[in-house]
PDB file of C-alpha atoms in Angstrom:
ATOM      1  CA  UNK N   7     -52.888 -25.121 -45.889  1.00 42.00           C
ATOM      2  CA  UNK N   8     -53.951 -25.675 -42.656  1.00 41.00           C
ATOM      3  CA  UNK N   9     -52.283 -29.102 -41.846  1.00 41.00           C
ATOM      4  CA  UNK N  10     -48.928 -26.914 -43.878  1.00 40.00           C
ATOM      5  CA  UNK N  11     -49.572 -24.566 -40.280  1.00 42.00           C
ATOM      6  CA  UNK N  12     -50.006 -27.298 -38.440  1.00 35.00           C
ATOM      7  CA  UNK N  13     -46.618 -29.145 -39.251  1.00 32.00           C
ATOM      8  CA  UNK N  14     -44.714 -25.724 -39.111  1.00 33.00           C
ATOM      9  CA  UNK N  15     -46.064 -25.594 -35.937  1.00 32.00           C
ATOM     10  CA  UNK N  16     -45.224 -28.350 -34.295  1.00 29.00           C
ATOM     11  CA  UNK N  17     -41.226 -27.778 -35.637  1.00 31.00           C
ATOM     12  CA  UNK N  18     -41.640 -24.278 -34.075  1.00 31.00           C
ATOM     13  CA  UNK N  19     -42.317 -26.078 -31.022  1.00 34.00           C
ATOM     14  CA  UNK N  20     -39.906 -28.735 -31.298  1.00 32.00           C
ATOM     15  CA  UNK N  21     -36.982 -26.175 -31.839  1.00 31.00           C
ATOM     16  CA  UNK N  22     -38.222 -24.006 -29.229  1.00 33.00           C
ATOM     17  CA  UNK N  23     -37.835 -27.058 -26.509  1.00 33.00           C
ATOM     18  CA  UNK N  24     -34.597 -28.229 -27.296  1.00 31.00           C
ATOM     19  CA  UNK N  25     -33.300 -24.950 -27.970  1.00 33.00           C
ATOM     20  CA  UNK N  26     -34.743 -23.773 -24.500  1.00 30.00           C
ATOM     21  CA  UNK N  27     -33.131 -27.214 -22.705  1.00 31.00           C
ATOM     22  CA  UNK N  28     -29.347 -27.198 -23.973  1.00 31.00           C
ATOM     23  CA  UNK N  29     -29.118 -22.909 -23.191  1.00 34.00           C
ATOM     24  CA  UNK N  30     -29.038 -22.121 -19.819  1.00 40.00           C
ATOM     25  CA  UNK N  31     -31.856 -19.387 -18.656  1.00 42.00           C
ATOM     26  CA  UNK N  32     -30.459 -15.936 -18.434  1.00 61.00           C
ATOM     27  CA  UNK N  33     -28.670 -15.459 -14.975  1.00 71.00           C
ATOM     28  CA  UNK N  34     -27.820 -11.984 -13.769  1.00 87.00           C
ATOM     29  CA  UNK N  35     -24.458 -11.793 -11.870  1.00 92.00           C
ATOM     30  CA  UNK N  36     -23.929  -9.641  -9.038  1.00 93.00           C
ATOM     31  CA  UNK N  37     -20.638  -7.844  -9.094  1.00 94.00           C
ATOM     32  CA  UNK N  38     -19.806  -7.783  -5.510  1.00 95.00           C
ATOM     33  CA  UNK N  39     -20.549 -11.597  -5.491  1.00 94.00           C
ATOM     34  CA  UNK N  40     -17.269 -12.459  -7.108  1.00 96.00           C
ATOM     35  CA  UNK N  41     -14.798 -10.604  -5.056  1.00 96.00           C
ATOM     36  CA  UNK N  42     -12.902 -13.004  -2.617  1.00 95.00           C
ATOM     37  CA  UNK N  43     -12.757 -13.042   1.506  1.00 94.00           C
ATOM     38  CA  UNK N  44      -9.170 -12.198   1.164  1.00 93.00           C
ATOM     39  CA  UNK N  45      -9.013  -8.326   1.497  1.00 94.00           C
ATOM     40  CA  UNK N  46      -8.406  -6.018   4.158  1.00 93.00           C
ATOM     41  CA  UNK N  47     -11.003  -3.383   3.257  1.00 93.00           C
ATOM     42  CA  UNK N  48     -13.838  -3.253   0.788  1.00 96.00           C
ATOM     43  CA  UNK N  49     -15.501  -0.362  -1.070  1.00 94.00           C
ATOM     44  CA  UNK N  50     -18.907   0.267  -2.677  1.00 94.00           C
ATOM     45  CA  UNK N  51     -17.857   3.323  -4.798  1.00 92.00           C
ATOM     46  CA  UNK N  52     -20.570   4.849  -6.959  1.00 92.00           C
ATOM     47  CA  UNK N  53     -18.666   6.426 -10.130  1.00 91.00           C
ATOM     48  CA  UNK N  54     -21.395   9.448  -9.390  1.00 90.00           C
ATOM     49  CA  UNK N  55     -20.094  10.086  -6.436  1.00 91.00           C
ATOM     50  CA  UNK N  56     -16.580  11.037  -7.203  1.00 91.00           C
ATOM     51  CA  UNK N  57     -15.464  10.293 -10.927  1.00 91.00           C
ATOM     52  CA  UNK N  58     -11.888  11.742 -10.000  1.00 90.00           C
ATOM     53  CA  UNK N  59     -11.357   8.965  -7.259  1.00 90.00           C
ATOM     54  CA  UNK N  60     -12.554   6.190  -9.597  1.00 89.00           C
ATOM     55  CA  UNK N  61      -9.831   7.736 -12.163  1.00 90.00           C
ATOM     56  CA  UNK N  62      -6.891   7.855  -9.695  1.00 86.00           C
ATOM     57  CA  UNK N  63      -7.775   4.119  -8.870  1.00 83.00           C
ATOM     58  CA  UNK N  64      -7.764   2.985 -12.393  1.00 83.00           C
ATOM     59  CA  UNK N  65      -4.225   4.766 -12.894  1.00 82.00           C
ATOM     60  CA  UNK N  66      -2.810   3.518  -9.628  1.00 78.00           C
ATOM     61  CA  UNK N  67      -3.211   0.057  -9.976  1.00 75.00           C
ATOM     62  CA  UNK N  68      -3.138  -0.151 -14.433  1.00 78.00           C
ATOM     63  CA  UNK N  69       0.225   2.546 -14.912  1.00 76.00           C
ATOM     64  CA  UNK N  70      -0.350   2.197 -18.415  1.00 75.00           C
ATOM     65  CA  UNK N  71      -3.626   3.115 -19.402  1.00 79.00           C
ATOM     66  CA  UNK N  72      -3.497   6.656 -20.859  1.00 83.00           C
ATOM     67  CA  UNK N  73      -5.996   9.664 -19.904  1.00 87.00           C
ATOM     68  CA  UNK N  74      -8.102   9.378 -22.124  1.00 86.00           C
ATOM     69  CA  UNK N  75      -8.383   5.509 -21.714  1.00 84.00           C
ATOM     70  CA  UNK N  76      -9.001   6.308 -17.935  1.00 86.00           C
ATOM     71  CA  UNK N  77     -11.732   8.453 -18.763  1.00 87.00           C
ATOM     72  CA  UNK N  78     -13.450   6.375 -21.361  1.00 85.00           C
ATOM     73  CA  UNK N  79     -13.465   3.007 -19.075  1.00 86.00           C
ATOM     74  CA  UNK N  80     -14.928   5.895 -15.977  1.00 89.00           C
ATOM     75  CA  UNK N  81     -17.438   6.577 -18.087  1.00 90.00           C
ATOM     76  CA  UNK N  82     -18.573   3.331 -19.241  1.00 89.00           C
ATOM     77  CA  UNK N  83     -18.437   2.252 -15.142  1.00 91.00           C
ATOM     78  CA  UNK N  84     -21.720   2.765 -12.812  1.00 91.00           C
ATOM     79  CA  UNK N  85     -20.500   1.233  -9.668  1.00 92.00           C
ATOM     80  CA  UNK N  86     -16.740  -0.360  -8.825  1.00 92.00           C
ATOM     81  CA  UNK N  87     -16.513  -2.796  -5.692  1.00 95.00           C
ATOM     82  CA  UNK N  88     -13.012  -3.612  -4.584  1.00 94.00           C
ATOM     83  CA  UNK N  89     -11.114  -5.375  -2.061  1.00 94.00           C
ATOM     84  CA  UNK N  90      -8.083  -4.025  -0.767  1.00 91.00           C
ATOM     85  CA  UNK N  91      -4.701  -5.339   1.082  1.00 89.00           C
ATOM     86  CA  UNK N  92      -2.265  -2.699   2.093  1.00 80.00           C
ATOM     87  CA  UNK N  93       1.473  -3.499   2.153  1.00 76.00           C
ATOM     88  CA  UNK N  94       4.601  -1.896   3.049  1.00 74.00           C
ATOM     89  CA  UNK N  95       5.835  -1.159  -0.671  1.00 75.00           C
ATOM     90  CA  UNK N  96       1.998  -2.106  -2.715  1.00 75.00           C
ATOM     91  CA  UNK N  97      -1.172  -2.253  -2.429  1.00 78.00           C
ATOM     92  CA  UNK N  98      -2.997  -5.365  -3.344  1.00 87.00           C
ATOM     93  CA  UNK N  99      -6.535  -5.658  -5.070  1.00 89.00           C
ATOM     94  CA  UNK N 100      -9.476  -7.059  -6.393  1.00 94.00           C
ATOM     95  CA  UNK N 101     -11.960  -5.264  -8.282  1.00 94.00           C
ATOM     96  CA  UNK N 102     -15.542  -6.297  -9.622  1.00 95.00           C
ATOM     97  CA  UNK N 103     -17.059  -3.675 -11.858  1.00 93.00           C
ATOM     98  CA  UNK N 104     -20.457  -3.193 -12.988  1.00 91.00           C
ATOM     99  CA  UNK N 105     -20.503  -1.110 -16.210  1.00 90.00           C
ATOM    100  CA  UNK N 106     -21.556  -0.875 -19.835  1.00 89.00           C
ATOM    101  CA  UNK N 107     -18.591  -2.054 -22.023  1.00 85.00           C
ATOM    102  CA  UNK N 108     -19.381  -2.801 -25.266  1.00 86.00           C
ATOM    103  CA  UNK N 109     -16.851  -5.186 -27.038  1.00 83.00           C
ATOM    104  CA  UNK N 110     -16.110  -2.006 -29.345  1.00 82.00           C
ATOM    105  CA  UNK N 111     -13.886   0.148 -26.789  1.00 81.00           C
ATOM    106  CA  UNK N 112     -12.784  -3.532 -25.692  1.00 85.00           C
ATOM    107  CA  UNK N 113     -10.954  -4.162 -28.456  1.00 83.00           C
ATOM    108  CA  UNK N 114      -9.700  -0.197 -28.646  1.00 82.00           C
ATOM    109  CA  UNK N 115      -8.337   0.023 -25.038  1.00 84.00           C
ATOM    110  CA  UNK N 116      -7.255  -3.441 -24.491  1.00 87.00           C
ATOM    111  CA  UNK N 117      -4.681  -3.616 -27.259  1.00 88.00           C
ATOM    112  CA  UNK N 118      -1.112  -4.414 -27.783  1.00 89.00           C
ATOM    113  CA  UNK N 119      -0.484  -1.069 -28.443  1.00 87.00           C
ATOM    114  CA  UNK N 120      -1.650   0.023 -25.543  1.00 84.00           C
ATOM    115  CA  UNK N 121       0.850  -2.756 -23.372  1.00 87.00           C
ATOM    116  CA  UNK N 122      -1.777  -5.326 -23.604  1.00 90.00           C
ATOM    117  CA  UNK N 123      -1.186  -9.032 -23.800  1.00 93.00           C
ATOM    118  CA  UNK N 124      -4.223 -10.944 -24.346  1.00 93.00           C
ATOM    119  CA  UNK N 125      -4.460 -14.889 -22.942  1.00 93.00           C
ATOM    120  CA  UNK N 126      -7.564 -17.437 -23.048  1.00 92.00           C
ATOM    121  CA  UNK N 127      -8.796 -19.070 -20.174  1.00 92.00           C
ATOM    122  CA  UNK N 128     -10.575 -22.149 -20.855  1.00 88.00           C
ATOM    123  CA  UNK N 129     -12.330 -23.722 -17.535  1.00 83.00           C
ATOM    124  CA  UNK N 130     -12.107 -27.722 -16.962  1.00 72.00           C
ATOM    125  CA  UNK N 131     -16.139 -27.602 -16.350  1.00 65.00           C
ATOM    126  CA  UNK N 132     -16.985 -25.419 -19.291  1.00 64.00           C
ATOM    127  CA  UNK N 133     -20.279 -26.757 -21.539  1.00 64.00           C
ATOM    128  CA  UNK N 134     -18.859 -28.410 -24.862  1.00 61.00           C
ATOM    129  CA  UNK N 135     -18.351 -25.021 -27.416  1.00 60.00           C
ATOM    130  CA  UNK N 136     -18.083 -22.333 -24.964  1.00 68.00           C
ATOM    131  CA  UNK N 137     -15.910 -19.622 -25.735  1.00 78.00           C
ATOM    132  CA  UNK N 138     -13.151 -18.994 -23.349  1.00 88.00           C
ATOM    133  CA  UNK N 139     -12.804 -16.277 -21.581  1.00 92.00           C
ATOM    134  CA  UNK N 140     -10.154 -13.396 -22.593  1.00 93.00           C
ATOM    135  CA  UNK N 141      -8.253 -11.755 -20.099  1.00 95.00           C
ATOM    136  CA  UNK N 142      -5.871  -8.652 -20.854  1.00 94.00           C
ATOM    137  CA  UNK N 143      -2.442  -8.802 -18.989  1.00 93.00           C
ATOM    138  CA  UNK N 144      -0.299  -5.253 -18.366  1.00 89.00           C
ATOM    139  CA  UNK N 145       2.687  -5.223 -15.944  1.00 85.00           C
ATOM    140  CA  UNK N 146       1.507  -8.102 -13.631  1.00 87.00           C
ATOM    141  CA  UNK N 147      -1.962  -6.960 -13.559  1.00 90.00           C
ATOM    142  CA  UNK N 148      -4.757  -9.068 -15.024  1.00 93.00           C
ATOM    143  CA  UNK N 149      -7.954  -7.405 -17.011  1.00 93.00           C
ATOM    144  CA  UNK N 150     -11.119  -9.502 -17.773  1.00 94.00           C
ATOM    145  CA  UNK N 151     -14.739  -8.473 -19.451  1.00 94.00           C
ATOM    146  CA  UNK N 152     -17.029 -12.363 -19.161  1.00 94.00           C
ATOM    147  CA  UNK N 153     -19.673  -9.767 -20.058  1.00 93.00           C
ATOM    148  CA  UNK N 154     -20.122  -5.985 -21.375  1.00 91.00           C
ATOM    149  CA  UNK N 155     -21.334  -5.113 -17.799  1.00 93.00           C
ATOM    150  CA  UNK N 156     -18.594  -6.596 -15.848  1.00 95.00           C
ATOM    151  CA  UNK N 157     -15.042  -5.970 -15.371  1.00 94.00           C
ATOM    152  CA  UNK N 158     -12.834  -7.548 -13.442  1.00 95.00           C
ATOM    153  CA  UNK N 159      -9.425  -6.156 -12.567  1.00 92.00           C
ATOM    154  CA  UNK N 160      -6.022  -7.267 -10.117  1.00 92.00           C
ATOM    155  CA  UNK N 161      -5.836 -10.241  -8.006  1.00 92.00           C
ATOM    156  CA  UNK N 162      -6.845 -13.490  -8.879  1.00 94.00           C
ATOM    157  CA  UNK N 163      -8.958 -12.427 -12.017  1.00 96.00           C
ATOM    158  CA  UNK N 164      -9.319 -16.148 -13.064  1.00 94.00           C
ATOM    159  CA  UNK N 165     -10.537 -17.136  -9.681  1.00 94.00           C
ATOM    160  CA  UNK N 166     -13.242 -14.264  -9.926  1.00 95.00           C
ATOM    161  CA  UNK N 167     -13.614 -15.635 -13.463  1.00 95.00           C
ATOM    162  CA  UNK N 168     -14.318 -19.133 -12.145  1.00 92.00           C
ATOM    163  CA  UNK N 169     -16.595 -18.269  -9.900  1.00 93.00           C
ATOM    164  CA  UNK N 170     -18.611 -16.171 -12.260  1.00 94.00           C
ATOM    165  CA  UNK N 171     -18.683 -18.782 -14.874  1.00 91.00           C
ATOM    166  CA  UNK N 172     -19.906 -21.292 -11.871  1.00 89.00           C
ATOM    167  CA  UNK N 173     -23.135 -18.875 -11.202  1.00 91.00           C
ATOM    168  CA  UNK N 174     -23.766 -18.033 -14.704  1.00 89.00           C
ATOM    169  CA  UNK N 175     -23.853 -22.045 -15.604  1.00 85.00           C
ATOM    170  CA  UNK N 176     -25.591 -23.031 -12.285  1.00 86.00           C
ATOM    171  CA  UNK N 177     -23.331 -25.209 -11.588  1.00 83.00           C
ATOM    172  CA  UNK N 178     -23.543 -27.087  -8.269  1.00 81.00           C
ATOM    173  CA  UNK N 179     -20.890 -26.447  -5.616  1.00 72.00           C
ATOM    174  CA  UNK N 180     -18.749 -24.011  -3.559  1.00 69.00           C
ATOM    175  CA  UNK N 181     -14.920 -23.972  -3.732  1.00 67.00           C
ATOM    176  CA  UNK N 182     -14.703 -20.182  -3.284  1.00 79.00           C
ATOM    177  CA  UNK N 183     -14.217 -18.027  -1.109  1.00 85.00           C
ATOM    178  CA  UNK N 184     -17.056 -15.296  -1.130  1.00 89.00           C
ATOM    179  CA  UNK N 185     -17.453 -12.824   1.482  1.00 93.00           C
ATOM    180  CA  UNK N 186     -19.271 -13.298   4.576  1.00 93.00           C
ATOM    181  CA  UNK N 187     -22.773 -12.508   4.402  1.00 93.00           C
ATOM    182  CA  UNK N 188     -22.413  -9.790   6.986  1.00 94.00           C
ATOM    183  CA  UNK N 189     -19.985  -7.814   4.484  1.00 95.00           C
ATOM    184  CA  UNK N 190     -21.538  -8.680   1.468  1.00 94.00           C
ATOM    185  CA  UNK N 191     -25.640  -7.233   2.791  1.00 92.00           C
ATOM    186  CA  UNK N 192     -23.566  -3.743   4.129  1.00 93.00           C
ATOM    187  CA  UNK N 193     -22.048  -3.205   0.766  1.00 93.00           C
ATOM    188  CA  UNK N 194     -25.334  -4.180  -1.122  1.00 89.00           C
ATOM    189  CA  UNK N 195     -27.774  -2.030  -0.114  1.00 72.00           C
ATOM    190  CA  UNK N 196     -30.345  -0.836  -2.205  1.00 64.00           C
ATOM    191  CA  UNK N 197     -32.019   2.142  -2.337  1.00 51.00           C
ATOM    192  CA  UNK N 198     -32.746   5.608  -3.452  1.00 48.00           C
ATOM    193  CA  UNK N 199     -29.666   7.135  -1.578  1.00 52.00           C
ATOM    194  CA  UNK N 200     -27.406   4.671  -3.702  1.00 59.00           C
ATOM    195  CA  UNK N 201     -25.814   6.603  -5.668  1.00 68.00           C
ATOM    196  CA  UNK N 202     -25.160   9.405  -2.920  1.00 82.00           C
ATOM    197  CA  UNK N 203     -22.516   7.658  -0.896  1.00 90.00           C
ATOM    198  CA  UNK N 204     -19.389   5.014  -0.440  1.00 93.00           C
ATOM    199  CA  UNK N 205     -19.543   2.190   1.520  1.00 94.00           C
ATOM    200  CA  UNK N 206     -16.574   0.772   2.963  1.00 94.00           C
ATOM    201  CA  UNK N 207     -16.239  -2.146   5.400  1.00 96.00           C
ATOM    202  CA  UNK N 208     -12.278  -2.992   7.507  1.00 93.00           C
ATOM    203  CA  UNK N 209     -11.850  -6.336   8.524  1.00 92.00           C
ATOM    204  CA  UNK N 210      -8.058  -4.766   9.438  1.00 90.00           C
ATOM    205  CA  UNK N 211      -9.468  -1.310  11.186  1.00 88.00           C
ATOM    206  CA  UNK N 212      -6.192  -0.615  12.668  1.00 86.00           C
ATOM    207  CA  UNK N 213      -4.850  -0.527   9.172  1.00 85.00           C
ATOM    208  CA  UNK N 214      -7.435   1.375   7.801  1.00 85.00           C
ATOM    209  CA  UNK N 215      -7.242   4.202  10.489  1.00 84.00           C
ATOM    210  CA  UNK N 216      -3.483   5.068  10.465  1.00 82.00           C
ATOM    211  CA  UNK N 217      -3.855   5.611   6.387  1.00 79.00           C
ATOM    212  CA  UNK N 218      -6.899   7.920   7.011  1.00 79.00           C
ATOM    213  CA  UNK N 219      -5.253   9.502   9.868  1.00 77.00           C
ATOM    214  CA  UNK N 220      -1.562   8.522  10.091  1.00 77.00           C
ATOM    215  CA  UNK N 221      -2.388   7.747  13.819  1.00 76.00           C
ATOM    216  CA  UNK N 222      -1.599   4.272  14.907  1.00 81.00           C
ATOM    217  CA  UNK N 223      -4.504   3.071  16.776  1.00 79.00           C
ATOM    218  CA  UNK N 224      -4.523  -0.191  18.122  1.00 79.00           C
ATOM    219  CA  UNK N 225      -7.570  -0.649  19.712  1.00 85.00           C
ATOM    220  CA  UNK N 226      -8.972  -3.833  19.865  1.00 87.00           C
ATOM    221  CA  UNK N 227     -11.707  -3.684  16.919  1.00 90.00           C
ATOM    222  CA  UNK N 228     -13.572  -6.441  15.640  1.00 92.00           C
ATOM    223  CA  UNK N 229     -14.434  -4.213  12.153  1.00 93.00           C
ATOM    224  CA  UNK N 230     -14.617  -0.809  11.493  1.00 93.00           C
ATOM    225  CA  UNK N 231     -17.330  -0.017   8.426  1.00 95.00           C
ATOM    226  CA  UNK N 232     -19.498   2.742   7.616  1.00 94.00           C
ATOM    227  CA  UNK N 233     -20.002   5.533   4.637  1.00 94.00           C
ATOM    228  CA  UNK N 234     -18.336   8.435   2.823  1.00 93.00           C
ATOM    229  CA  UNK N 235     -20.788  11.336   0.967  1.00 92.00           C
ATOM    230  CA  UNK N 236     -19.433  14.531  -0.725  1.00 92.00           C
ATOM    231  CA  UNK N 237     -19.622  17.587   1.413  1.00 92.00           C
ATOM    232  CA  UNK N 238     -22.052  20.330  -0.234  1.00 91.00           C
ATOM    233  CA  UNK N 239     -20.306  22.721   0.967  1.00 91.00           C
ATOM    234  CA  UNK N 240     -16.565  22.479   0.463  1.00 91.00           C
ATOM    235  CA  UNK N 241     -15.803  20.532  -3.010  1.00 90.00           C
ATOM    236  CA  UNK N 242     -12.572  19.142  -1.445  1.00 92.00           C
ATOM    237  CA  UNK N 243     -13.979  17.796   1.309  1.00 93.00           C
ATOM    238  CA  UNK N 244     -16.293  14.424   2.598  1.00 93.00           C
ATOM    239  CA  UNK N 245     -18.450  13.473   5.494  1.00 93.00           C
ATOM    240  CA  UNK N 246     -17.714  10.371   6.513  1.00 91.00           C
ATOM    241  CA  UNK N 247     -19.676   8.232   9.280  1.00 92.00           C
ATOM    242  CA  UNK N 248     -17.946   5.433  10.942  1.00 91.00           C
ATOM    243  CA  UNK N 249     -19.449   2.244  12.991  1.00 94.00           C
ATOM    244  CA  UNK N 250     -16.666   0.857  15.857  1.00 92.00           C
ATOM    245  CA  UNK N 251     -17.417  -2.684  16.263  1.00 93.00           C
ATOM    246  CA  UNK N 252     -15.114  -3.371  19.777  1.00 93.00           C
ATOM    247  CA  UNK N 253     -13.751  -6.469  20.670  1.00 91.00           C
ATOM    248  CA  UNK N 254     -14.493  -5.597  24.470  1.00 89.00           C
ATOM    249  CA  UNK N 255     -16.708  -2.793  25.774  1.00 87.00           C
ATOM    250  CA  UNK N 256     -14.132  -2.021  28.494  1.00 88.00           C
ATOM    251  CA  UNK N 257     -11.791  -0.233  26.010  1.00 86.00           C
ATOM    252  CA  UNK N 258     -14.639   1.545  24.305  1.00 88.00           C
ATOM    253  CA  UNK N 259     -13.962   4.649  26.886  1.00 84.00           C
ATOM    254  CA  UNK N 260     -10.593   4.909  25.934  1.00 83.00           C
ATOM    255  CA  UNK N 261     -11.061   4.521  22.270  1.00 85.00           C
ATOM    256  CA  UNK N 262     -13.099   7.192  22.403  1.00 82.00           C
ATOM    257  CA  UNK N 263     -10.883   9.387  23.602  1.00 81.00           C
ATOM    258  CA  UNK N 264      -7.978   8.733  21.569  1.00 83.00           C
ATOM    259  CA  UNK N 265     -10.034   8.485  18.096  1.00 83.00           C
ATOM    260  CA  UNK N 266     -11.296  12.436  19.455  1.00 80.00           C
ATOM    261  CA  UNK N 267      -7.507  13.239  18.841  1.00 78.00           C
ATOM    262  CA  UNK N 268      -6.887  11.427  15.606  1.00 77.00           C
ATOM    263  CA  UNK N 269      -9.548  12.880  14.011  1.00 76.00           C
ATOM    264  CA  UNK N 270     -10.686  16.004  15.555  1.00 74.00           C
ATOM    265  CA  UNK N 271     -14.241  15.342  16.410  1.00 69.00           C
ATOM    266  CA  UNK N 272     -15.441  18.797  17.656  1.00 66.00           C
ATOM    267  CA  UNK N 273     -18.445  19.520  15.352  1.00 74.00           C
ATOM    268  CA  UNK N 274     -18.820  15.203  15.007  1.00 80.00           C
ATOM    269  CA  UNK N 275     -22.108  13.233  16.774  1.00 85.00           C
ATOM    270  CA  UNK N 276     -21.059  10.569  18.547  1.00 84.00           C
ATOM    271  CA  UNK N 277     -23.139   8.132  19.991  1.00 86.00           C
ATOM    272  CA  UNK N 278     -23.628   4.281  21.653  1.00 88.00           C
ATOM    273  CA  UNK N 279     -25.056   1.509  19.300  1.00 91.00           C
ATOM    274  CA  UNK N 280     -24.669  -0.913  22.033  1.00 92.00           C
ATOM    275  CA  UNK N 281     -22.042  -1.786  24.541  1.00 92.00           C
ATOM    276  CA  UNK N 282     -19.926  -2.583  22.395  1.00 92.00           C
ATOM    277  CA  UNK N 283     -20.341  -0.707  18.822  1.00 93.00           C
ATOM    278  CA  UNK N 284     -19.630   3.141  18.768  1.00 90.00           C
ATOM    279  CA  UNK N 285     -20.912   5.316  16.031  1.00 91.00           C
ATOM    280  CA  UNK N 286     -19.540   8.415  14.581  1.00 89.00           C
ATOM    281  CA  UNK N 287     -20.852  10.704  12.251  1.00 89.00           C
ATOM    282  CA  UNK N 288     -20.476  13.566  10.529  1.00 89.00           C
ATOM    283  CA  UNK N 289     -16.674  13.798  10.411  1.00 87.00           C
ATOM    284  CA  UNK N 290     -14.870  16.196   7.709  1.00 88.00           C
ATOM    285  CA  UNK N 291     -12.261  14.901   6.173  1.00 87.00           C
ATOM    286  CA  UNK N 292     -10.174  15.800   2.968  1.00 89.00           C
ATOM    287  CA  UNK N 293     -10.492  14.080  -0.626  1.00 91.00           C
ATOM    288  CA  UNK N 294      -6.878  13.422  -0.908  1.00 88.00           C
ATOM    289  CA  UNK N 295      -6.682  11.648   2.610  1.00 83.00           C
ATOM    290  CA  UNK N 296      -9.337   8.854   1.035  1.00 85.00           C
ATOM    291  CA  UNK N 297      -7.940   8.827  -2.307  1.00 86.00           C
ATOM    292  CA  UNK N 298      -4.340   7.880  -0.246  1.00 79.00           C
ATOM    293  CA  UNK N 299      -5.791   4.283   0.553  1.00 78.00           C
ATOM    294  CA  UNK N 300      -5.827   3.661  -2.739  1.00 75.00           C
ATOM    295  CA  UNK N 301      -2.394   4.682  -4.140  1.00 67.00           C
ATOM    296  CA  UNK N 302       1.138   4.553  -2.721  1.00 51.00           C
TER     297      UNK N 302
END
């Protein structure tokens, strides 16, 4: 009996080494690390914060999902981070999603019924009996779940799919193009205040400001970035904090003045970083002015 222990043993063993050798360890992906360097803003948007906004950005950008599709994939979503490019006649974007999507409301939401058209994407460097990866296709915009906690949604979904099937393999190698690592530490911060705020970070600030304002400001900025919190007071209403990151600190005077008169800054604190970076907090501004960046 005891050499019968001994044998079973040892093909416990044997199993367990090989098996452990050809599967790869279990990697978890970061959402935010598969969005591209391509954008002109980017959001950290908390569904907690404001479940509405998350809504009207799901039915902006996917026309045909229904209402109560909307709300079922806002439920299922903790945190969305997305890259935006504002044109003339679109807007342009790239969103990462950590959620909990089980492959049940998958396969009720992502239907043909619905306007879906489903594709595979099989990847040249994919391990021998991997299963591709589906993506869901809806007037010109591309859908993708590589896992039931990450969605990916609008441009360039099987770059971001690439990228994460890269990380999750380990595979050696960079021929993306991730955000800088300045962006990427602002937008994932960690803490107990999480889930109490948006964080947003322009890399086109003169963009950003005329949709917030419908001001054009043109004043030589390197970035614009900072954070967006519910107002306790007024349901309608945020609090938004900016940072002014200025190409020269000779024009930081003048900015100064004319960002007073685009946004009204009479109850605001305003204050010097360093020569060259001007904060300002505590600025009221309307809900529907915010959600604006995101739809046409």
């Amino acid at each position: 009996m005891k050499k019968l222990n001994l044998f079973f043993l040892i093909v416990l063993s044997s199993l367990c080494f090989w098996g452990c050798k050809s599967t790869p360890p279990e990697t978890n992906i970061n959402p935010l690390e598969l969005l591209d360097n391509k954008s002109q803003y980017y959001f950290r948007i908390p569904v907690s914060v404001d479940p509405v906004l998350v809504d009207r950005v799901l039915k902006a950008n996917v026309s045909s999902l229904s209402d109560s599709d909307s709300k079922l994939i806002v439920s299922r979503i903790n945190t969305i981070y997305a890259g935006y490019t504002r044109r003339r006649n679109y807007v342009e974007f790239q969103i990462s999603s950590d959620c909990s999507f089980p492959k049940s409301i998958t396969s009720k939401v992502f239907t043909k019924k619905n306007g879906f058209e489903a594709r595979k994407l099989n990847l040249n460097n994919a391990e021998p009996g991997t299963t591709p990866y589906d993506v869901y296709s809806t007037q010109g915009v591309d859908i993708s779940l590589p896992e039931e906690r990450i969605v990916l949604l609008g441009r360039d979904v099987d770059g971001m799919l690439g990228e994460y099937h890269r990380l999750i393999q380990k595979i050696e190698g960079q021929s993306y193009n991730n955000l800088s690592s300045e962006i990427f530490e602002y937008l994932n911060y960690d803490s107990l205040l999480d889930e109490n705020e948006i964080r947003f970070w322009a890399t086109n600030p003169s963009s950003f400001l005329t949709l917030l304002t419908g001001a054009r400001l043109n004043l030589a900025l390197q970035y614009v970035r900072g954070t967006i919190k519910p107002d306790p007071k007024l349901s309608k209403q945020y609090i938004m904090q900016f940072e002014f990151e200025f190409k020269d600190e000779r024009i930081v005077r003048a900015a100064r003045g004319a960002l007073s008169l685009a946004f009204g800054l009479a109850d605001s604190n305003v204050y010097m970083l360093s020569p060259t970076t001007l904060v300002i907090s505590d600025i009221k501004i309307s809900k529907e002015q915010v959600y604006r960046i995101f739809t046409l």
